[in-house]
Amino acid sequence: MTIDFTKSTDGLVPAIVQDAATKTVLMLGYMNQEAVDKTNQTKKVTFYSRSKNRLWTKGEESGNFLNLVDMKVDCDNDSLLVTVNPVGPTCHTGTDTCWKEENTTSYGFLTALEDIITDRKENPENKDSYVASLYRKGINKVAQKVGEEAVEVVIEAKDSDDHLFKEESADLLFHYLILLQAKGFKLNDIVTVLKNRH
């Protein structure tokens, strides 16, 4: 990995720190060659502190270390992406990130859909909501819908209509997310099981 430290007058390059598991951006620091070398040697992310004028290992006082997973240099060789497994909150203020965001796993649209399903589960009196109506009917009805959708996916998998196969697959996934919450779980719980198996 070749890093160009000459582009700034202080010989530092920005280092963007990202959680390896959640992909959340945790903080921004600066590194010189010595900080990069120490990070690689100790596997604890070390920066060059501009305020302290010295190397500074994140967590050296708080114990909230950033354990190195990987370090990559960008296309211009003048900034770093450092992926880590954080120990505790990253920001000195006690928050998960320096932008006051929670460091939680997000699956993009699926997480947004889970949030909608959660709302319908918590407000089952909503007469206009299909999801709320399923929750009102109980776990047996929700499980039955997952079974029906699974059978339809299998049927469409044997045919050659890709559009219908995708439509039925979406129905199955949607109803599975509803069933997960009916049982008190979320998608991330299942991802954790898969990771443990891997």
PDB file of C-alpha atoms in Angstrom:
ATOM      1  CA  MET A   1       0.000   0.000   0.000  1.00  0.00           C
ATOM      2  CA  THR A   2       1.543   3.281  -1.138  1.00  0.00           C
ATOM      3  CA  ILE A   3       0.330   6.378   0.677  1.00  0.00           C
ATOM      4  CA  ASP A   4       1.218   9.870  -0.555  1.00  0.00           C
ATOM      5  CA  PHE A   5       1.862  11.937   2.573  1.00  0.00           C
ATOM      6  CA  THR A   6       3.331  14.829   0.542  1.00  0.00           C
ATOM      7  CA  LYS A   7       0.009  16.311  -0.588  1.00  0.00           C
ATOM      8  CA  SER A   8      -0.491  18.125   2.715  1.00  0.00           C
ATOM      9  CA  THR A   9       2.073  20.378   4.345  1.00  0.00           C
ATOM     10  CA  ASP A  10       1.812  18.571   7.689  1.00  0.00           C
ATOM     11  CA  GLY A  11       2.441  15.119   6.169  1.00  0.00           C
ATOM     12  CA  LEU A  12      -0.922  13.778   7.315  1.00  0.00           C
ATOM     13  CA  VAL A  13      -3.664  11.984   5.433  1.00  0.00           C
ATOM     14  CA  PRO A  14      -7.316  11.720   6.514  1.00  0.00           C
ATOM     15  CA  ALA A  15      -8.382   8.311   7.815  1.00  0.00           C
ATOM     16  CA  ILE A  16     -12.076   7.506   7.642  1.00  0.00           C
ATOM     17  CA  VAL A  17     -12.988   4.870  10.235  1.00  0.00           C
ATOM     18  CA  GLN A  18     -15.837   2.481   9.446  1.00  0.00           C
ATOM     19  CA  ASP A  19     -17.316  -0.378  11.466  1.00  0.00           C
ATOM     20  CA  ALA A  20     -16.494  -3.606   9.603  1.00  0.00           C
ATOM     21  CA  ALA A  21     -19.797  -5.243  10.538  1.00  0.00           C
ATOM     22  CA  THR A  22     -22.375  -2.444  10.293  1.00  0.00           C
ATOM     23  CA  LYS A  23     -20.559  -0.288   7.683  1.00  0.00           C
ATOM     24  CA  THR A  24     -21.364   2.779   9.798  1.00  0.00           C
ATOM     25  CA  VAL A  25     -18.800   5.594   9.556  1.00  0.00           C
ATOM     26  CA  LEU A  26     -17.548   6.127  13.103  1.00  0.00           C
ATOM     27  CA  MET A  27     -15.052   8.980  12.949  1.00  0.00           C
ATOM     28  CA  LEU A  28     -12.394  10.818  10.996  1.00  0.00           C
ATOM     29  CA  GLY A  29      -8.800  11.061  12.148  1.00  0.00           C
ATOM     30  CA  TYR A  30      -5.412  11.798  10.621  1.00  0.00           C
ATOM     31  CA  MET A  31      -2.411   9.543  10.161  1.00  0.00           C
ATOM     32  CA  ASN A  32       1.208   9.918   9.261  1.00  0.00           C
ATOM     33  CA  GLN A  33       3.470   7.018   8.295  1.00  0.00           C
ATOM     34  CA  GLU A  34       4.342   6.333  11.919  1.00  0.00           C
ATOM     35  CA  ALA A  35       0.649   6.097  12.868  1.00  0.00           C
ATOM     36  CA  VAL A  36       0.006   3.717   9.967  1.00  0.00           C
ATOM     37  CA  ASP A  37       2.955   1.551  11.003  1.00  0.00           C
ATOM     38  CA  LYS A  38       1.878   1.430  14.649  1.00  0.00           C
ATOM     39  CA  THR A  39      -1.707   0.617  13.651  1.00  0.00           C
ATOM     40  CA  ASN A  40      -0.495  -2.297  11.539  1.00  0.00           C
ATOM     41  CA  GLN A  41       1.852  -3.538  14.291  1.00  0.00           C
ATOM     42  CA  THR A  42      -0.541  -3.332  17.242  1.00  0.00           C
ATOM     43  CA  LYS A  43      -3.834  -3.857  15.355  1.00  0.00           C
ATOM     44  CA  LYS A  44      -5.189  -0.925  17.419  1.00  0.00           C
ATOM     45  CA  VAL A  45      -5.984   2.153  15.334  1.00  0.00           C
ATOM     46  CA  THR A  46      -3.502   4.922  16.060  1.00  0.00           C
ATOM     47  CA  PHE A  47      -3.725   8.475  14.767  1.00  0.00           C
ATOM     48  CA  TYR A  48      -1.480  11.488  14.788  1.00  0.00           C
ATOM     49  CA  SER A  49      -3.214  13.910  17.137  1.00  0.00           C
ATOM     50  CA  ARG A  50      -2.901  17.473  15.847  1.00  0.00           C
ATOM     51  CA  SER A  51      -3.948  18.898  19.209  1.00  0.00           C
ATOM     52  CA  LYS A  52      -1.548  16.730  21.254  1.00  0.00           C
ATOM     53  CA  ASN A  53       1.247  16.821  18.656  1.00  0.00           C
ATOM     54  CA  ARG A  54       1.921  13.108  19.090  1.00  0.00           C
ATOM     55  CA  LEU A  55       0.725   9.639  18.194  1.00  0.00           C
ATOM     56  CA  TRP A  56      -2.536   8.766  19.871  1.00  0.00           C
ATOM     57  CA  THR A  57      -4.057   5.299  20.015  1.00  0.00           C
ATOM     58  CA  LYS A  58      -7.849   5.551  20.125  1.00  0.00           C
ATOM     59  CA  GLY A  59      -8.923   4.098  23.463  1.00  0.00           C
ATOM     60  CA  GLU A  60      -5.610   4.534  25.255  1.00  0.00           C
ATOM     61  CA  GLU A  61      -7.427   6.338  28.066  1.00  0.00           C
ATOM     62  CA  SER A  62     -11.053   5.179  27.715  1.00  0.00           C
ATOM     63  CA  GLY A  63     -10.443   1.565  26.749  1.00  0.00           C
ATOM     64  CA  ASN A  64     -12.693   2.096  23.714  1.00  0.00           C
ATOM     65  CA  PHE A  65     -10.192   0.760  21.196  1.00  0.00           C
ATOM     66  CA  LEU A  66     -10.707   0.441  17.470  1.00  0.00           C
ATOM     67  CA  ASN A  67      -9.447  -3.023  16.554  1.00  0.00           C
ATOM     68  CA  LEU A  68      -8.077  -3.028  13.018  1.00  0.00           C
ATOM     69  CA  VAL A  69      -9.731  -5.231  10.422  1.00  0.00           C
ATOM     70  CA  ASP A  70      -8.401  -3.680   7.214  1.00  0.00           C
ATOM     71  CA  MET A  71      -6.858  -0.507   5.828  1.00  0.00           C
ATOM     72  CA  LYS A  72      -7.167   0.690   2.234  1.00  0.00           C
ATOM     73  CA  VAL A  73      -5.820   3.705   0.416  1.00  0.00           C
ATOM     74  CA  ASP A  74      -8.003   5.601  -2.054  1.00  0.00           C
ATOM     75  CA  CYS A  75      -7.436   6.035  -5.802  1.00  0.00           C
ATOM     76  CA  ASP A  76      -5.325   9.187  -5.288  1.00  0.00           C
ATOM     77  CA  ASN A  77      -3.220   7.557  -2.540  1.00  0.00           C
ATOM     78  CA  ASP A  78      -3.987  10.429  -0.161  1.00  0.00           C
ATOM     79  CA  SER A  79      -6.743   9.168   2.149  1.00  0.00           C
ATOM     80  CA  LEU A  80      -7.442   5.966   4.032  1.00  0.00           C
ATOM     81  CA  LEU A  81     -10.463   3.812   4.752  1.00  0.00           C
ATOM     82  CA  VAL A  82      -9.875   1.979   8.021  1.00  0.00           C
ATOM     83  CA  THR A  83     -12.346  -0.776   8.861  1.00  0.00           C
ATOM     84  CA  VAL A  84     -12.531  -1.764  12.500  1.00  0.00           C
ATOM     85  CA  ASN A  85     -14.281  -3.691  15.225  1.00  0.00           C
ATOM     86  CA  PRO A  86     -14.982  -0.977  17.818  1.00  0.00           C
ATOM     87  CA  VAL A  87     -14.859  -1.659  21.536  1.00  0.00           C
ATOM     88  CA  GLY A  88     -17.495   0.582  23.097  1.00  0.00           C
ATOM     89  CA  PRO A  89     -18.536   4.022  21.832  1.00  0.00           C
ATOM     90  CA  THR A  90     -16.154   5.739  19.435  1.00  0.00           C
ATOM     91  CA  CYS A  91     -16.705   9.429  20.214  1.00  0.00           C
ATOM     92  CA  HIS A  92     -15.161  11.021  23.290  1.00  0.00           C
ATOM     93  CA  THR A  93     -18.662  12.321  24.115  1.00  0.00           C
ATOM     94  CA  GLY A  94     -19.824   8.750  24.658  1.00  0.00           C
ATOM     95  CA  THR A  95     -21.835   8.345  21.448  1.00  0.00           C
ATOM     96  CA  ASP A  96     -21.361   5.483  18.993  1.00  0.00           C
ATOM     97  CA  THR A  97     -20.102   7.835  16.287  1.00  0.00           C
ATOM     98  CA  CYS A  98     -18.726  11.347  16.092  1.00  0.00           C
ATOM     99  CA  TRP A  99     -21.942  12.318  14.276  1.00  0.00           C
ATOM    100  CA  LYS A 100     -24.151  11.208  17.191  1.00  0.00           C
ATOM    101  CA  GLU A 101     -25.590   8.303  15.181  1.00  0.00           C
ATOM    102  CA  GLU A 102     -26.299   4.861  16.566  1.00  0.00           C
ATOM    103  CA  ASN A 103     -23.944   2.210  15.257  1.00  0.00           C
ATOM    104  CA  THR A 104     -26.549  -0.314  14.211  1.00  0.00           C
ATOM    105  CA  THR A 105     -26.757  -2.710  11.316  1.00  0.00           C
ATOM    106  CA  SER A 106     -28.911  -1.472   8.482  1.00  0.00           C
ATOM    107  CA  TYR A 107     -30.139  -3.442   5.511  1.00  0.00           C
ATOM    108  CA  GLY A 108     -31.249  -0.375   3.610  1.00  0.00           C
ATOM    109  CA  PHE A 109     -34.810  -0.666   2.341  1.00  0.00           C
ATOM    110  CA  LEU A 110     -35.390  -3.902   4.286  1.00  0.00           C
ATOM    111  CA  THR A 111     -34.653  -2.077   7.545  1.00  0.00           C
ATOM    112  CA  ALA A 112     -37.100   0.680   6.550  1.00  0.00           C
ATOM    113  CA  LEU A 113     -39.684  -1.994   5.760  1.00  0.00           C
ATOM    114  CA  GLU A 114     -39.048  -3.624   9.142  1.00  0.00           C
ATOM    115  CA  ASP A 115     -39.713  -0.265  10.798  1.00  0.00           C
ATOM    116  CA  ILE A 116     -43.083  -0.029   9.023  1.00  0.00           C
ATOM    117  CA  ILE A 117     -43.937  -3.586  10.074  1.00  0.00           C
ATOM    118  CA  THR A 118     -42.998  -2.710  13.671  1.00  0.00           C
ATOM    119  CA  ASP A 119     -45.359   0.262  13.558  1.00  0.00           C
ATOM    120  CA  ARG A 120     -48.206  -1.912  12.258  1.00  0.00           C
ATOM    121  CA  LYS A 121     -47.533  -4.537  14.925  1.00  0.00           C
ATOM    122  CA  GLU A 122     -47.597  -1.896  17.664  1.00  0.00           C
ATOM    123  CA  ASN A 123     -50.757  -0.319  16.218  1.00  0.00           C
ATOM    124  CA  PRO A 124     -52.888  -3.329  15.214  1.00  0.00           C
ATOM    125  CA  GLU A 125     -56.114  -1.290  15.370  1.00  0.00           C
ATOM    126  CA  ASN A 126     -55.195   0.354  12.035  1.00  0.00           C
ATOM    127  CA  LYS A 127     -58.120  -0.886   9.892  1.00  0.00           C
ATOM    128  CA  ASP A 128     -56.490   0.176   6.618  1.00  0.00           C
ATOM    129  CA  SER A 129     -53.294  -1.845   7.160  1.00  0.00           C
ATOM    130  CA  TYR A 130     -52.912  -5.335   5.710  1.00  0.00           C
ATOM    131  CA  VAL A 131     -50.021  -6.039   8.111  1.00  0.00           C
ATOM    132  CA  ALA A 132     -52.027  -4.902  11.135  1.00  0.00           C
ATOM    133  CA  SER A 133     -54.879  -7.166  10.016  1.00  0.00           C
ATOM    134  CA  LEU A 134     -52.521 -10.143   9.945  1.00  0.00           C
ATOM    135  CA  TYR A 135     -51.327  -9.362  13.467  1.00  0.00           C
ATOM    136  CA  ARG A 136     -54.928  -9.118  14.641  1.00  0.00           C
ATOM    137  CA  LYS A 137     -55.575 -12.630  13.280  1.00  0.00           C
ATOM    138  CA  GLY A 138     -52.654 -14.072  15.240  1.00  0.00           C
ATOM    139  CA  ILE A 139     -49.472 -16.066  14.731  1.00  0.00           C
ATOM    140  CA  ASN A 140     -51.184 -19.009  13.031  1.00  0.00           C
ATOM    141  CA  LYS A 141     -52.494 -16.802  10.217  1.00  0.00           C
ATOM    142  CA  VAL A 142     -49.102 -15.111   9.778  1.00  0.00           C
ATOM    143  CA  ALA A 143     -47.325 -18.483   9.627  1.00  0.00           C
ATOM    144  CA  GLN A 144     -49.936 -19.809   7.192  1.00  0.00           C
ATOM    145  CA  LYS A 145     -49.288 -16.853   4.856  1.00  0.00           C
ATOM    146  CA  VAL A 146     -45.547 -17.600   4.886  1.00  0.00           C
ATOM    147  CA  GLY A 147     -46.303 -21.223   3.973  1.00  0.00           C
ATOM    148  CA  GLU A 148     -48.613 -20.178   1.134  1.00  0.00           C
ATOM    149  CA  GLU A 149     -46.053 -17.737  -0.270  1.00  0.00           C
ATOM    150  CA  ALA A 150     -43.282 -20.345  -0.026  1.00  0.00           C
ATOM    151  CA  VAL A 151     -45.334 -22.795  -2.070  1.00  0.00           C
ATOM    152  CA  GLU A 152     -46.008 -20.105  -4.681  1.00  0.00           C
ATOM    153  CA  VAL A 153     -42.270 -19.380  -4.929  1.00  0.00           C
ATOM    154  CA  VAL A 154     -41.560 -23.066  -5.530  1.00  0.00           C
ATOM    155  CA  ILE A 155     -44.253 -23.234  -8.230  1.00  0.00           C
ATOM    156  CA  GLU A 156     -42.924 -20.134  -9.999  1.00  0.00           C
ATOM    157  CA  ALA A 157     -39.335 -21.413  -9.743  1.00  0.00           C
ATOM    158  CA  LYS A 158     -40.343 -24.363 -11.939  1.00  0.00           C
ATOM    159  CA  ASP A 159     -41.817 -22.071 -14.603  1.00  0.00           C
ATOM    160  CA  SER A 160     -39.996 -19.635 -16.850  1.00  0.00           C
ATOM    161  CA  ASP A 161     -41.784 -16.396 -15.918  1.00  0.00           C
ATOM    162  CA  ASP A 162     -39.044 -14.454 -14.117  1.00  0.00           C
ATOM    163  CA  HIS A 163     -41.396 -11.575 -13.339  1.00  0.00           C
ATOM    164  CA  LEU A 164     -43.821 -13.801 -11.440  1.00  0.00           C
ATOM    165  CA  PHE A 165     -40.962 -15.567  -9.678  1.00  0.00           C
ATOM    166  CA  LYS A 166     -39.635 -12.228  -8.406  1.00  0.00           C
ATOM    167  CA  GLU A 167     -43.121 -11.070  -7.381  1.00  0.00           C
ATOM    168  CA  GLU A 168     -43.756 -14.241  -5.368  1.00  0.00           C
ATOM    169  CA  SER A 169     -40.254 -14.060  -3.858  1.00  0.00           C
ATOM    170  CA  ALA A 170     -40.987 -10.509  -2.700  1.00  0.00           C
ATOM    171  CA  ASP A 171     -44.267 -11.705  -1.167  1.00  0.00           C
ATOM    172  CA  LEU A 172     -42.443 -14.493   0.676  1.00  0.00           C
ATOM    173  CA  LEU A 173     -39.774 -12.166   2.047  1.00  0.00           C
ATOM    174  CA  PHE A 174     -42.378  -9.604   3.110  1.00  0.00           C
ATOM    175  CA  HIS A 175     -44.458 -12.164   4.981  1.00  0.00           C
ATOM    176  CA  TYR A 176     -41.340 -13.714   6.509  1.00  0.00           C
ATOM    177  CA  LEU A 177     -40.389 -10.311   7.959  1.00  0.00           C
ATOM    178  CA  ILE A 178     -43.884 -10.094   9.443  1.00  0.00           C
ATOM    179  CA  LEU A 179     -43.524 -13.585  10.939  1.00  0.00           C
ATOM    180  CA  LEU A 180     -40.125 -12.750  12.406  1.00  0.00           C
ATOM    181  CA  GLN A 181     -41.607  -9.831  14.321  1.00  0.00           C
ATOM    182  CA  ALA A 182     -44.610 -11.894  15.365  1.00  0.00           C
ATOM    183  CA  LYS A 183     -42.070 -14.178  17.047  1.00  0.00           C
ATOM    184  CA  GLY A 184     -40.177 -11.210  18.544  1.00  0.00           C
ATOM    185  CA  PHE A 185     -37.223 -11.210  16.153  1.00  0.00           C
ATOM    186  CA  LYS A 186     -35.782  -9.061  13.389  1.00  0.00           C
ATOM    187  CA  LEU A 187     -33.755  -9.806  10.259  1.00  0.00           C
ATOM    188  CA  ASN A 188     -30.507  -9.072  12.091  1.00  0.00           C
ATOM    189  CA  ASP A 189     -31.195 -11.962  14.489  1.00  0.00           C
ATOM    190  CA  ILE A 190     -31.224 -14.361  11.548  1.00  0.00           C
ATOM    191  CA  VAL A 191     -28.143 -12.773   9.993  1.00  0.00           C
ATOM    192  CA  THR A 192     -26.346 -13.377  13.303  1.00  0.00           C
ATOM    193  CA  VAL A 193     -27.254 -17.077  13.140  1.00  0.00           C
ATOM    194  CA  LEU A 194     -25.929 -17.277   9.579  1.00  0.00           C
ATOM    195  CA  LYS A 195     -22.703 -15.506  10.563  1.00  0.00           C
ATOM    196  CA  ASN A 196     -22.205 -17.930  13.445  1.00  0.00           C
ATOM    197  CA  ARG A 197     -22.669 -20.860  11.083  1.00  0.00           C
ATOM    198  CA  HIS A 198     -20.159 -19.367   8.661  1.00  0.00           C
TER     199      HIS A 198
END
